[in-house]
Coordinates of C-alpha atoms in Angstrom, one line a residue:
M1 CA 128.9 115.3 77.4
A2 CA 128.3 112.0 79.2
R3 CA 124.7 110.7 79.3
P4 CA 123.4 109.4 82.7
E5 CA 122.7 105.7 83.0
I6 CA 119.7 104.2 84.9
K7 CA 120.2 100.6 85.9
A8 CA 117.4 98.4 87.0
P9 CA 117.7 95.3 89.2
T10 CA 115.7 93.3 86.7
G11 CA 114.6 93.4 83.1
G12 CA 111.1 94.5 82.2
T13 CA 108.9 97.2 80.6
V14 CA 108.9 100.8 81.6
V15 CA 105.4 102.2 82.3
N16 CA 104.0 105.5 83.6
L17 CA 107.0 107.4 82.3
R18 CA 106.7 111.0 83.7
L19 CA 109.7 112.7 82.1
Q20 CA 109.9 115.4 79.4
V21 CA 113.0 116.1 77.2
G22 CA 115.2 118.6 79.0
E23 CA 113.4 118.2 82.4
Q24 CA 115.6 118.4 85.4
L25 CA 115.0 116.0 88.3
R26 CA 115.8 116.0 92.0
A27 CA 117.6 113.0 93.5
A28 CA 115.4 110.1 94.4
T29 CA 112.4 111.4 92.3
P30 CA 110.4 108.5 90.8
I31 CA 110.0 108.9 87.1
F32 CA 108.6 105.6 85.9
A33 CA 107.5 102.2 87.1
L34 CA 109.2 99.0 85.9
V35 CA 107.0 95.9 85.3
S36 CA 109.2 92.8 85.5
D37 CA 109.0 90.4 82.6
S38 CA 110.5 87.5 84.6
R39 CA 108.4 86.9 87.7
P40 CA 105.1 88.7 88.0
W41 CA 103.4 88.8 91.3
V42 CA 100.0 89.7 92.8
D43 CA 99.4 91.4 96.2
A44 CA 96.2 89.9 97.4
N45 CA 94.2 91.6 100.1
L46 CA 92.3 88.8 101.8
K47 CA 90.2 89.0 105.0
E48 CA 92.0 87.4 107.9
T49 CA 89.2 84.8 108.2
T50 CA 90.0 83.5 104.6
L51 CA 93.7 83.1 105.5
T52 CA 93.1 80.2 107.9
H53 CA 94.1 77.5 105.4
V54 CA 96.6 79.5 103.3
A55 CA 100.2 78.3 103.6
I56 CA 103.5 79.4 102.0
G57 CA 104.2 77.2 99.0
Q58 CA 100.5 76.4 98.4
R59 CA 99.4 76.4 94.7
V60 CA 96.7 78.9 93.9
D61 CA 94.4 79.9 91.0
V62 CA 94.4 83.7 90.5
V63 CA 91.5 85.5 88.8
L64 CA 91.6 89.3 88.3
D65 CA 88.5 91.4 88.1
I66 CA 89.9 93.0 84.9
Y67 CA 90.2 89.6 83.2
P68 CA 87.4 87.5 84.8
K69 CA 87.5 84.7 82.2
V70 CA 91.3 84.1 82.6
T71 CA 92.8 82.0 85.4
W72 CA 96.5 82.1 86.2
K73 CA 98.4 79.5 88.3
G74 CA 100.5 80.7 91.1
V75 CA 102.2 79.8 94.4
V76 CA 101.9 81.6 97.8
E77 CA 105.3 83.1 98.4
S78 CA 104.7 85.0 101.6
I79 CA 102.0 86.1 104.1
S80 CA 102.2 89.5 105.7
P81 CA 102.4 89.4 109.5
A82 CA 100.3 92.5 109.9
T83 CA 97.1 94.1 108.6
G84 CA 96.9 97.3 106.5
A85 CA 94.6 98.8 109.0

């Protein structure tokens, strides 16, 4: 009996695995999340008034609420053209 293969577009760590041995799945059912180990990113939800001087390619310091004493360096890769409202 052949075993199914799951291929990911990038290497990383599987988290939130929701699968039991012998469990059957429907097509396109998400069973885990994959956290990339090559290029982490942050989705920042900023107010529109704070975006005035933000530009693609700009270097940024990132501080997360969960790790308030740690600062990561990053680069603005894109700016969404619409609000989430």
